[in-house]
Amino acid sequence: MPKKPAQSKPAKKTVERAFKGLAAAPGIAIGKAYVRFGDHIEVREYTIAKTKVAAEVKRLGRAVDEARQQIHDLQKRAGEMRGAAGEELVFLFDAYLGMLDDSRLVRGARQAIEQERINAEAAVQHEYSRLAIRFEAMGDAYIAARLDDIREVAQRLIGNLVRTPSKAPPKPAKGGIIVAEMLSPADMAQIDPDVVDAVAAALGGTEGHTAIMARALGLPAVLGVADLGDNVQQGDIVIVDGYSGQIIVSPTPATIKKYEKRLAEKRRGTRALDRLRFEPAISKDGTSVQLMANVELPVEMDAVRLSGAEGVGLLRSEFMFMNRDDIPSEDEQVQVLKQIVGSMKKLPVTIRTLDIGGEKPAPALLSHIDEAAASALGLRGIRLSLANPDTLHTQFRAFLRVAPGRNIRILLPMVTTPGEVKRAKAILVEAAESLQRDGFTLPDPLPPVGVMIEVPGAALAADALAKASDFFAIGSNDLTMYTLAVDRANEHVAHLFNTLHPAVLRLIQFTTQAALRARIPVSICGEIAGDPRFTSLLVGLGLHDLSMTASNIPMVKKRIRDMDGLAAGQRALQIMEQTDSGRIAMMIDDFNALA
Ligand code: PEP
Ligand code: MG
């Protein structure tokens, strides 16, 4: 919500201080802090050029129209609710709509843009603060409740405006370390890894998409550092230790030296692993494993090629929809996909349809539904795509246009029923037919369509899903989250996120066996696939197709080349008899130590 009055910062401390957080992405970085703290919705104020004032007023107008549409939608749903609560909500939303007409809030904000020449979001915030001061001075309970309503509307307007910023946020200097309260996956997509050396944030867990993107970009990251906000100031030297999850602020010269030494050692280790790049991933007794890369952003493609990946096992297409307020056109999608798919030549590329919802935002698709509707248990993944069939149709047309002469597979996220697969396949066929009518060459046959197994119900019904789909990709991140009821991006429950929990392992085993029985390919592309500690367990369970962050491929390959596949299978059977995740971890470590 609108910012509290600025508090004077404490005097700069230069004593070394260490803070513990969650080791979210490996690596060490030493650099100057670029601090981005404040409200979740960051409202920056800046001056508008005289010639741009009219455009800024228009931008406010668009945010008002958008808010009006959002509230109408909410009101419609409230009207469908039974009983007094629904009725009351309908009246409340009427009041909100009134505030979006020529109310004091909107009028005042417009005047602030015109007279003070400030940006629209700051203008809304100022006007709200002015109203708050006046209302609070009245000391009346009814008026105080009205203020809550105004805050709600102002918040919505600011949200709409911030999602469509007219000016990009200032960039950190080269070698800088971003220190923030929260970094969303969309924020990560805007970070240039050639400029920024590491990230740290007060919120966030190790399995969320922010952490995954940090690993993909090769940026050391420490998340969930509770005391960060009050202890780091702009320009402080900080060390981010993405191995131990430590942040050191104002390190002494001796600490810096110690970390520089560790950094050099790590680099030597990486160079040794790099030599394995073109060696096959075959165990000592001849078990062959396919190692593929997960890709979240096109900038990763150089790293993918250098890693020796045998293809892309998971292309998270949502990056194309982030940080914009419109839906990318078919041509735009084709252009981006062509670059990615083209760079893999004939190697397989599995493109996943949009997995928006949950912690992954996409304003263009989500602006007309409220946030709760797109929660982790709501309209996420294939559900949101099937609710927006035109967007899915366009995605499929783009996939099919890049497919001829390439090795493409299509993957559907968050599937729970065969019906969803059938509906998606029908849209794929429609997309193919429309392309044919438009004179495009189609791939023949159409690409295989597979499903992510990432919901416990999908895993338990894997036999039924196998009949409707051409392959499985196990998403162990969400499978763990939904099985254990642990939000993967929430630092408070990060200690409970455990893919070695017997319930999760049993679902992975059950899915793998269902795929083998149905004779369809099965891969795993959650974070567990890229951790060499777990390679022997996965291979032992029959998973011979692993997809991971490209930089982990050499480590996993080394583990496979040192391993005995038969022994891994026997050990996996013993592990699956266990009921305690601590004991399972111990048995894995023992096995790894022997081989
Ligand atoms: C998963 O859930 O394991 C997965 C690979 O998908 P994402 O991390 O993109 O949700
Ligand atoms: Mg997932």
PDB file of C-alpha atoms in Angstrom, residues 301-543:
ATOM      1  CA  MET A 301      21.015 -20.790 -24.795  1.00  0.00           C
ATOM      2  CA  ASP A 302      24.803 -20.232 -24.928  1.00  0.00           C
ATOM      3  CA  ALA A 303      25.157 -21.960 -21.561  1.00  0.00           C
ATOM      4  CA  VAL A 304      22.900 -24.786 -22.782  1.00  0.00           C
ATOM      5  CA  ARG A 305      25.094 -25.457 -25.805  1.00  0.00           C
ATOM      6  CA  LEU A 306      28.284 -25.271 -23.708  1.00  0.00           C
ATOM      7  CA  SER A 307      26.881 -27.673 -21.105  1.00  0.00           C
ATOM      8  CA  GLY A 308      26.720 -30.595 -23.538  1.00  0.00           C
ATOM      9  CA  ALA A 309      22.924 -30.885 -23.130  1.00  0.00           C
ATOM     10  CA  GLU A 310      21.338 -33.426 -25.464  1.00  0.00           C
ATOM     11  CA  GLY A 311      18.321 -31.205 -25.969  1.00  0.00           C
ATOM     12  CA  VAL A 312      15.914 -28.970 -24.085  1.00  0.00           C
ATOM     13  CA  GLY A 313      13.780 -31.076 -21.755  1.00  0.00           C
ATOM     14  CA  LEU A 314      11.671 -28.153 -20.566  1.00  0.00           C
ATOM     15  CA  LEU A 315      11.231 -24.771 -22.232  1.00  0.00           C
ATOM     16  CA  ARG A 316       9.173 -22.653 -19.821  1.00  0.00           C
ATOM     17  CA  SER A 317       7.347 -20.479 -22.363  1.00  0.00           C
ATOM     18  CA  GLU A 318       6.004 -18.079 -19.733  1.00  0.00           C
ATOM     19  CA  PHE A 319       9.031 -15.770 -20.092  1.00  0.00           C
ATOM     20  CA  MET A 320       7.433 -14.425 -23.282  1.00  0.00           C
ATOM     21  CA  PHE A 321       4.416 -13.209 -21.284  1.00  0.00           C
ATOM     22  CA  MET A 322       6.216 -11.553 -18.364  1.00  0.00           C
ATOM     23  CA  ASN A 323       6.913  -7.847 -17.878  1.00  0.00           C
ATOM     24  CA  ARG A 324       4.386  -6.697 -20.441  1.00  0.00           C
ATOM     25  CA  ASP A 325       0.745  -5.734 -20.380  1.00  0.00           C
ATOM     26  CA  ASP A 326      -0.243  -7.345 -23.672  1.00  0.00           C
ATOM     27  CA  ILE A 327      -0.106 -10.840 -25.087  1.00  0.00           C
ATOM     28  CA  PRO A 328       2.785 -11.476 -27.487  1.00  0.00           C
ATOM     29  CA  SER A 329       1.608 -11.860 -31.064  1.00  0.00           C
ATOM     30  CA  GLU A 330       1.972 -15.155 -32.925  1.00  0.00           C
ATOM     31  CA  ASP A 331       4.778 -13.706 -35.082  1.00  0.00           C
ATOM     32  CA  GLU A 332       6.611 -12.459 -32.018  1.00  0.00           C
ATOM     33  CA  GLN A 333       6.397 -15.902 -30.391  1.00  0.00           C
ATOM     34  CA  VAL A 334       7.564 -17.573 -33.606  1.00  0.00           C
ATOM     35  CA  GLN A 335      10.590 -15.294 -33.764  1.00  0.00           C
ATOM     36  CA  VAL A 336      11.714 -16.051 -30.186  1.00  0.00           C
ATOM     37  CA  LEU A 337      11.028 -19.784 -30.499  1.00  0.00           C
ATOM     38  CA  LYS A 338      12.874 -19.955 -33.818  1.00  0.00           C
ATOM     39  CA  GLN A 339      16.018 -18.639 -32.152  1.00  0.00           C
ATOM     40  CA  ILE A 340      15.819 -21.149 -29.300  1.00  0.00           C
ATOM     41  CA  VAL A 341      14.755 -24.177 -31.326  1.00  0.00           C
ATOM     42  CA  GLY A 342      17.052 -23.274 -34.236  1.00  0.00           C
ATOM     43  CA  SER A 343      20.076 -23.104 -31.952  1.00  0.00           C
ATOM     44  CA  MET A 344      19.451 -26.725 -30.873  1.00  0.00           C
ATOM     45  CA  LYS A 345      19.502 -27.880 -34.529  1.00  0.00           C
ATOM     46  CA  LYS A 346      18.031 -31.426 -34.689  1.00  0.00           C
ATOM     47  CA  LEU A 347      18.155 -32.010 -30.920  1.00  0.00           C
ATOM     48  CA  PRO A 348      14.801 -32.458 -29.158  1.00  0.00           C
ATOM     49  CA  VAL A 349      13.118 -29.423 -27.629  1.00  0.00           C
ATOM     50  CA  THR A 350      10.124 -29.844 -25.327  1.00  0.00           C
ATOM     51  CA  ILE A 351       8.091 -26.648 -25.282  1.00  0.00           C
ATOM     52  CA  ARG A 352       5.690 -26.239 -22.405  1.00  0.00           C
ATOM     53  CA  THR A 353       2.520 -24.196 -22.847  1.00  0.00           C
ATOM     54  CA  LEU A 354       2.054 -21.264 -20.492  1.00  0.00           C
ATOM     55  CA  ASP A 355       2.350 -22.062 -16.799  1.00  0.00           C
ATOM     56  CA  ILE A 356       1.059 -18.794 -15.395  1.00  0.00           C
ATOM     57  CA  GLY A 357      -0.683 -18.449 -12.058  1.00  0.00           C
ATOM     58  CA  GLY A 358       0.580 -19.271  -8.590  1.00  0.00           C
ATOM     59  CA  GLU A 359       3.725 -17.212  -8.040  1.00  0.00           C
ATOM     60  CA  LYS A 360       4.269 -16.541 -11.755  1.00  0.00           C
ATOM     61  CA  PRO A 361       2.589 -13.335 -12.891  1.00  0.00           C
ATOM     62  CA  ALA A 362       1.478 -12.341 -16.395  1.00  0.00           C
ATOM     63  CA  PRO A 363      -0.504  -9.115 -16.228  1.00  0.00           C
ATOM     64  CA  ALA A 364      -2.051  -9.457 -19.679  1.00  0.00           C
ATOM     65  CA  LEU A 365      -3.730 -12.737 -18.780  1.00  0.00           C
ATOM     66  CA  LEU A 366      -4.415 -12.061 -15.141  1.00  0.00           C
ATOM     67  CA  SER A 367      -5.699  -8.499 -15.211  1.00  0.00           C
ATOM     68  CA  HIS A 368      -9.296  -9.534 -15.728  1.00  0.00           C
ATOM     69  CA  ILE A 369      -9.451 -12.058 -12.936  1.00  0.00           C
ATOM     70  CA  ASP A 370      -8.632 -11.434  -9.322  1.00  0.00           C
ATOM     71  CA  GLU A 371      -5.391 -12.759  -7.869  1.00  0.00           C
ATOM     72  CA  ALA A 372      -7.040 -15.449  -5.752  1.00  0.00           C
ATOM     73  CA  ALA A 373      -8.558 -17.006  -8.866  1.00  0.00           C
ATOM     74  CA  ALA A 374      -5.072 -17.606 -10.254  1.00  0.00           C
ATOM     75  CA  SER A 375      -3.611 -18.932  -7.013  1.00  0.00           C
ATOM     76  CA  ALA A 376      -1.597 -22.137  -6.818  1.00  0.00           C
ATOM     77  CA  LEU A 377      -4.847 -24.065  -6.404  1.00  0.00           C
ATOM     78  CA  GLY A 378      -6.753 -21.954  -8.890  1.00  0.00           C
ATOM     79  CA  LEU A 379      -6.501 -21.135 -12.570  1.00  0.00           C
ATOM     80  CA  ARG A 380      -2.881 -22.127 -13.024  1.00  0.00           C
ATOM     81  CA  GLY A 381      -1.140 -23.771 -15.983  1.00  0.00           C
ATOM     82  CA  ILE A 382      -3.387 -25.666 -18.389  1.00  0.00           C
ATOM     83  CA  ARG A 383      -6.470 -24.464 -16.481  1.00  0.00           C
ATOM     84  CA  LEU A 384      -5.703 -20.838 -17.301  1.00  0.00           C
ATOM     85  CA  SER A 385      -4.871 -21.788 -20.910  1.00  0.00           C
ATOM     86  CA  LEU A 386      -8.159 -23.636 -21.349  1.00  0.00           C
ATOM     87  CA  ALA A 387      -9.967 -20.624 -19.878  1.00  0.00           C
ATOM     88  CA  ASN A 388      -8.218 -18.494 -22.545  1.00  0.00           C
ATOM     89  CA  PRO A 389      -8.437 -20.815 -25.576  1.00  0.00           C
ATOM     90  CA  ASP A 390      -7.447 -18.054 -28.015  1.00  0.00           C
ATOM     91  CA  THR A 391      -4.119 -17.610 -26.247  1.00  0.00           C
ATOM     92  CA  LEU A 392      -3.523 -21.370 -26.289  1.00  0.00           C
ATOM     93  CA  HIS A 393      -4.501 -21.518 -29.965  1.00  0.00           C
ATOM     94  CA  THR A 394      -1.952 -18.782 -30.744  1.00  0.00           C
ATOM     95  CA  GLN A 395       0.726 -20.585 -28.734  1.00  0.00           C
ATOM     96  CA  PHE A 396       0.056 -23.811 -30.620  1.00  0.00           C
ATOM     97  CA  ARG A 397       0.164 -22.010 -33.982  1.00  0.00           C
ATOM     98  CA  ALA A 398       3.546 -20.556 -33.024  1.00  0.00           C
ATOM     99  CA  PHE A 399       4.876 -23.985 -31.903  1.00  0.00           C
ATOM    100  CA  LEU A 400       3.671 -25.625 -35.126  1.00  0.00           C
ATOM    101  CA  ARG A 401       5.205 -22.915 -37.289  1.00  0.00           C
ATOM    102  CA  VAL A 402       8.674 -23.580 -35.853  1.00  0.00           C
ATOM    103  CA  ALA A 403       8.259 -27.377 -35.798  1.00  0.00           C
ATOM    104  CA  PRO A 404       8.856 -28.451 -39.445  1.00  0.00           C
ATOM    105  CA  GLY A 405      12.300 -30.014 -39.765  1.00  0.00           C
ATOM    106  CA  ARG A 406      12.877 -29.806 -35.996  1.00  0.00           C
ATOM    107  CA  ASN A 407      12.421 -32.249 -33.146  1.00  0.00           C
ATOM    108  CA  ILE A 408       9.679 -30.683 -31.052  1.00  0.00           C
ATOM    109  CA  ARG A 409       7.441 -32.011 -28.308  1.00  0.00           C
ATOM    110  CA  ILE A 410       4.596 -30.127 -26.631  1.00  0.00           C
ATOM    111  CA  LEU A 411       4.133 -30.297 -22.865  1.00  0.00           C
ATOM    112  CA  LEU A 412       1.061 -29.291 -20.824  1.00  0.00           C
ATOM    113  CA  PRO A 413       1.548 -28.052 -17.226  1.00  0.00           C
ATOM    114  CA  MET A 414      -0.592 -28.659 -14.114  1.00  0.00           C
ATOM    115  CA  VAL A 415      -2.761 -31.320 -15.760  1.00  0.00           C
ATOM    116  CA  THR A 416      -5.077 -33.291 -13.478  1.00  0.00           C
ATOM    117  CA  THR A 417      -7.538 -35.019 -15.829  1.00  0.00           C
ATOM    118  CA  PRO A 418      -7.425 -36.745 -19.250  1.00  0.00           C
ATOM    119  CA  GLY A 419     -10.225 -34.356 -20.281  1.00  0.00           C
ATOM    120  CA  GLU A 420      -7.825 -31.404 -20.082  1.00  0.00           C
ATOM    121  CA  VAL A 421      -5.400 -33.201 -22.393  1.00  0.00           C
ATOM    122  CA  LYS A 422      -8.163 -33.990 -24.855  1.00  0.00           C
ATOM    123  CA  ARG A 423      -9.381 -30.389 -24.913  1.00  0.00           C
ATOM    124  CA  ALA A 424      -5.862 -29.104 -25.421  1.00  0.00           C
ATOM    125  CA  LYS A 425      -5.255 -31.619 -28.227  1.00  0.00           C
ATOM    126  CA  ALA A 426      -8.470 -30.508 -29.930  1.00  0.00           C
ATOM    127  CA  ILE A 427      -7.208 -26.895 -29.854  1.00  0.00           C
ATOM    128  CA  LEU A 428      -3.882 -28.106 -31.283  1.00  0.00           C
ATOM    129  CA  VAL A 429      -5.706 -29.758 -34.192  1.00  0.00           C
ATOM    130  CA  GLU A 430      -7.725 -26.573 -34.779  1.00  0.00           C
ATOM    131  CA  ALA A 431      -4.479 -24.579 -34.785  1.00  0.00           C
ATOM    132  CA  ALA A 432      -2.977 -27.007 -37.328  1.00  0.00           C
ATOM    133  CA  GLU A 433      -6.047 -26.759 -39.555  1.00  0.00           C
ATOM    134  CA  SER A 434      -6.033 -22.973 -39.448  1.00  0.00           C
ATOM    135  CA  LEU A 435      -2.326 -22.914 -40.367  1.00  0.00           C
ATOM    136  CA  GLN A 436      -3.004 -25.216 -43.278  1.00  0.00           C
ATOM    137  CA  ARG A 437      -5.757 -22.890 -44.498  1.00  0.00           C
ATOM    138  CA  ASP A 438      -3.256 -20.020 -44.240  1.00  0.00           C
ATOM    139  CA  GLY A 439      -0.805 -21.918 -46.445  1.00  0.00           C
ATOM    140  CA  PHE A 440       1.826 -22.843 -43.818  1.00  0.00           C
ATOM    141  CA  THR A 441       3.758 -26.113 -43.953  1.00  0.00           C
ATOM    142  CA  LEU A 442       2.844 -28.386 -41.081  1.00  0.00           C
ATOM    143  CA  PRO A 443       5.073 -30.891 -39.303  1.00  0.00           C
ATOM    144  CA  ASP A 444       3.968 -34.396 -40.212  1.00  0.00           C
ATOM    145  CA  PRO A 445       3.044 -36.022 -37.897  1.00  0.00           C
ATOM    146  CA  LEU A 446       2.049 -33.310 -35.410  1.00  0.00           C
ATOM    147  CA  PRO A 447       4.410 -33.128 -32.398  1.00  0.00           C
ATOM    148  CA  PRO A 448       3.789 -35.502 -29.488  1.00  0.00           C
ATOM    149  CA  VAL A 449       1.779 -33.984 -26.627  1.00  0.00           C
ATOM    150  CA  GLY A 450       2.822 -34.882 -23.092  1.00  0.00           C
ATOM    151  CA  VAL A 451       1.792 -33.883 -19.604  1.00  0.00           C
ATOM    152  CA  MET A 452       3.625 -32.658 -16.551  1.00  0.00           C
ATOM    153  CA  ILE A 453       2.965 -34.933 -13.607  1.00  0.00           C
ATOM    154  CA  GLU A 454       3.136 -32.403 -10.807  1.00  0.00           C
ATOM    155  CA  VAL A 455      -0.088 -32.839  -8.859  1.00  0.00           C
ATOM    156  CA  PRO A 456      -0.500 -35.871  -6.564  1.00  0.00           C
ATOM    157  CA  GLY A 457      -3.859 -36.712  -8.171  1.00  0.00           C
ATOM    158  CA  ALA A 458      -2.235 -36.793 -11.602  1.00  0.00           C
ATOM    159  CA  ALA A 459       0.496 -39.107 -10.326  1.00  0.00           C
ATOM    160  CA  LEU A 460      -2.037 -41.450  -8.734  1.00  0.00           C
ATOM    161  CA  ALA A 461      -4.084 -41.473 -11.948  1.00  0.00           C
ATOM    162  CA  ALA A 462      -0.997 -41.766 -14.144  1.00  0.00           C
ATOM    163  CA  ASP A 463      -2.415 -44.877 -15.864  1.00  0.00           C
ATOM    164  CA  ALA A 464      -5.428 -42.904 -17.078  1.00  0.00           C
ATOM    165  CA  LEU A 465      -3.320 -39.926 -18.139  1.00  0.00           C
ATOM    166  CA  ALA A 466      -0.896 -42.212 -19.979  1.00  0.00           C
ATOM    167  CA  LYS A 467      -3.760 -43.260 -22.253  1.00  0.00           C
ATOM    168  CA  ALA A 468      -4.430 -39.631 -23.209  1.00  0.00           C
ATOM    169  CA  SER A 469      -0.840 -38.416 -23.577  1.00  0.00           C
ATOM    170  CA  ASP A 470       2.315 -39.264 -25.505  1.00  0.00           C
ATOM    171  CA  PHE A 471       4.856 -38.778 -22.724  1.00  0.00           C
ATOM    172  CA  PHE A 472       5.260 -37.737 -19.079  1.00  0.00           C
ATOM    173  CA  ALA A 473       7.537 -35.150 -17.539  1.00  0.00           C
ATOM    174  CA  ILE A 474       7.589 -35.355 -13.757  1.00  0.00           C
ATOM    175  CA  GLY A 475       7.606 -31.902 -12.166  1.00  0.00           C
ATOM    176  CA  SER A 476       9.003 -32.799  -8.773  1.00  0.00           C
ATOM    177  CA  ASN A 477       8.942 -29.172  -7.580  1.00  0.00           C
ATOM    178  CA  ASP A 478       5.194 -28.820  -7.703  1.00  0.00           C
ATOM    179  CA  LEU A 479       4.674 -32.491  -6.921  1.00  0.00           C
ATOM    180  CA  THR A 480       6.494 -31.873  -3.625  1.00  0.00           C
ATOM    181  CA  MET A 481       4.633 -28.623  -2.992  1.00  0.00           C
ATOM    182  CA  TYR A 482       1.178 -30.073  -3.567  1.00  0.00           C
ATOM    183  CA  THR A 483       1.879 -33.402  -1.849  1.00  0.00           C
ATOM    184  CA  LEU A 484       3.278 -31.848   1.309  1.00  0.00           C
ATOM    185  CA  ALA A 485       1.152 -28.678   1.252  1.00  0.00           C
ATOM    186  CA  VAL A 486       4.301 -26.536   1.354  1.00  0.00           C
ATOM    187  CA  ASP A 487       4.398 -23.327  -0.666  1.00  0.00           C
ATOM    188  CA  ARG A 488       7.657 -23.610  -2.592  1.00  0.00           C
ATOM    189  CA  ALA A 489       8.306 -19.843  -2.503  1.00  0.00           C
ATOM    190  CA  ASN A 490       7.578 -19.330   1.182  1.00  0.00           C
ATOM    191  CA  GLU A 491      10.695 -18.997   3.335  1.00  0.00           C
ATOM    192  CA  HIS A 492       8.743 -19.844   6.519  1.00  0.00           C
ATOM    193  CA  VAL A 493       8.072 -23.406   5.403  1.00  0.00           C
ATOM    194  CA  ALA A 494      11.198 -23.935   3.299  1.00  0.00           C
ATOM    195  CA  HIS A 495      12.491 -26.463   5.868  1.00  0.00           C
ATOM    196  CA  LEU A 496       9.420 -28.626   5.174  1.00  0.00           C
ATOM    197  CA  PHE A 497       9.975 -28.748   1.401  1.00  0.00           C
ATOM    198  CA  ASN A 498      11.499 -32.178   0.980  1.00  0.00           C
ATOM    199  CA  THR A 499      11.417 -34.158  -2.242  1.00  0.00           C
ATOM    200  CA  LEU A 500      12.847 -37.128  -0.314  1.00  0.00           C
ATOM    201  CA  HIS A 501       9.633 -37.408   1.686  1.00  0.00           C
ATOM    202  CA  PRO A 502       8.473 -41.007   1.104  1.00  0.00           C
ATOM    203  CA  ALA A 503       5.097 -39.745  -0.158  1.00  0.00           C
ATOM    204  CA  VAL A 504       6.767 -37.763  -2.949  1.00  0.00           C
ATOM    205  CA  LEU A 505       9.178 -40.565  -3.838  1.00  0.00           C
ATOM    206  CA  ARG A 506       6.322 -43.057  -4.019  1.00  0.00           C
ATOM    207  CA  LEU A 507       4.430 -40.791  -6.408  1.00  0.00           C
ATOM    208  CA  ILE A 508       7.552 -40.470  -8.583  1.00  0.00           C
ATOM    209  CA  GLN A 509       8.010 -44.240  -8.569  1.00  0.00           C
ATOM    210  CA  PHE A 510       4.315 -44.858  -9.275  1.00  0.00           C
ATOM    211  CA  THR A 511       4.368 -42.442 -12.235  1.00  0.00           C
ATOM    212  CA  THR A 512       7.563 -43.921 -13.667  1.00  0.00           C
ATOM    213  CA  GLN A 513       6.153 -47.422 -13.497  1.00  0.00           C
ATOM    214  CA  ALA A 514       2.851 -46.329 -15.064  1.00  0.00           C
ATOM    215  CA  ALA A 515       4.788 -44.795 -17.972  1.00  0.00           C
ATOM    216  CA  LEU A 516       6.906 -47.926 -18.409  1.00  0.00           C
ATOM    217  CA  ARG A 517       3.753 -50.086 -18.396  1.00  0.00           C
ATOM    218  CA  ALA A 518       2.077 -47.818 -20.960  1.00  0.00           C
ATOM    219  CA  ARG A 519       5.343 -47.732 -22.969  1.00  0.00           C
ATOM    220  CA  ILE A 520       5.490 -43.964 -23.107  1.00  0.00           C
ATOM    221  CA  PRO A 521       8.664 -41.967 -22.400  1.00  0.00           C
ATOM    222  CA  VAL A 522       9.035 -40.437 -18.946  1.00  0.00           C
ATOM    223  CA  SER A 523      11.476 -37.748 -17.822  1.00  0.00           C
ATOM    224  CA  ILE A 524      11.921 -35.694 -14.684  1.00  0.00           C
ATOM    225  CA  CYS A 525      12.525 -31.953 -14.854  1.00  0.00           C
ATOM    226  CA  GLY A 526      12.107 -30.678 -11.293  1.00  0.00           C
ATOM    227  CA  GLU A 527      15.109 -29.395  -9.352  1.00  0.00           C
ATOM    228  CA  ILE A 528      15.890 -32.865  -7.953  1.00  0.00           C
ATOM    229  CA  ALA A 529      16.990 -33.878 -11.474  1.00  0.00           C
ATOM    230  CA  GLY A 530      19.904 -31.428 -11.363  1.00  0.00           C
ATOM    231  CA  ASP A 531      21.251 -32.403  -7.956  1.00  0.00           C
ATOM    232  CA  PRO A 532      24.017 -35.018  -8.293  1.00  0.00           C
ATOM    233  CA  ARG A 533      23.265 -36.218  -4.780  1.00  0.00           C
ATOM    234  CA  PHE A 534      19.990 -37.713  -6.039  1.00  0.00           C
ATOM    235  CA  THR A 535      21.088 -38.967  -9.465  1.00  0.00           C
ATOM    236  CA  SER A 536      21.616 -42.579  -8.369  1.00  0.00           C
ATOM    237  CA  LEU A 537      18.149 -42.704  -6.777  1.00  0.00           C
ATOM    238  CA  LEU A 538      16.427 -41.359  -9.889  1.00  0.00           C
ATOM    239  CA  VAL A 539      18.339 -43.617 -12.266  1.00  0.00           C
ATOM    240  CA  GLY A 540      17.703 -46.520  -9.875  1.00  0.00           C
ATOM    241  CA  LEU A 541      13.968 -45.793 -10.050  1.00  0.00           C
ATOM    242  CA  GLY A 542      14.101 -46.162 -13.835  1.00  0.00           C
ATOM    243  CA  LEU A 543      14.318 -42.489 -14.819  1.00  0.00           C
TER     244      LEU A 543
END
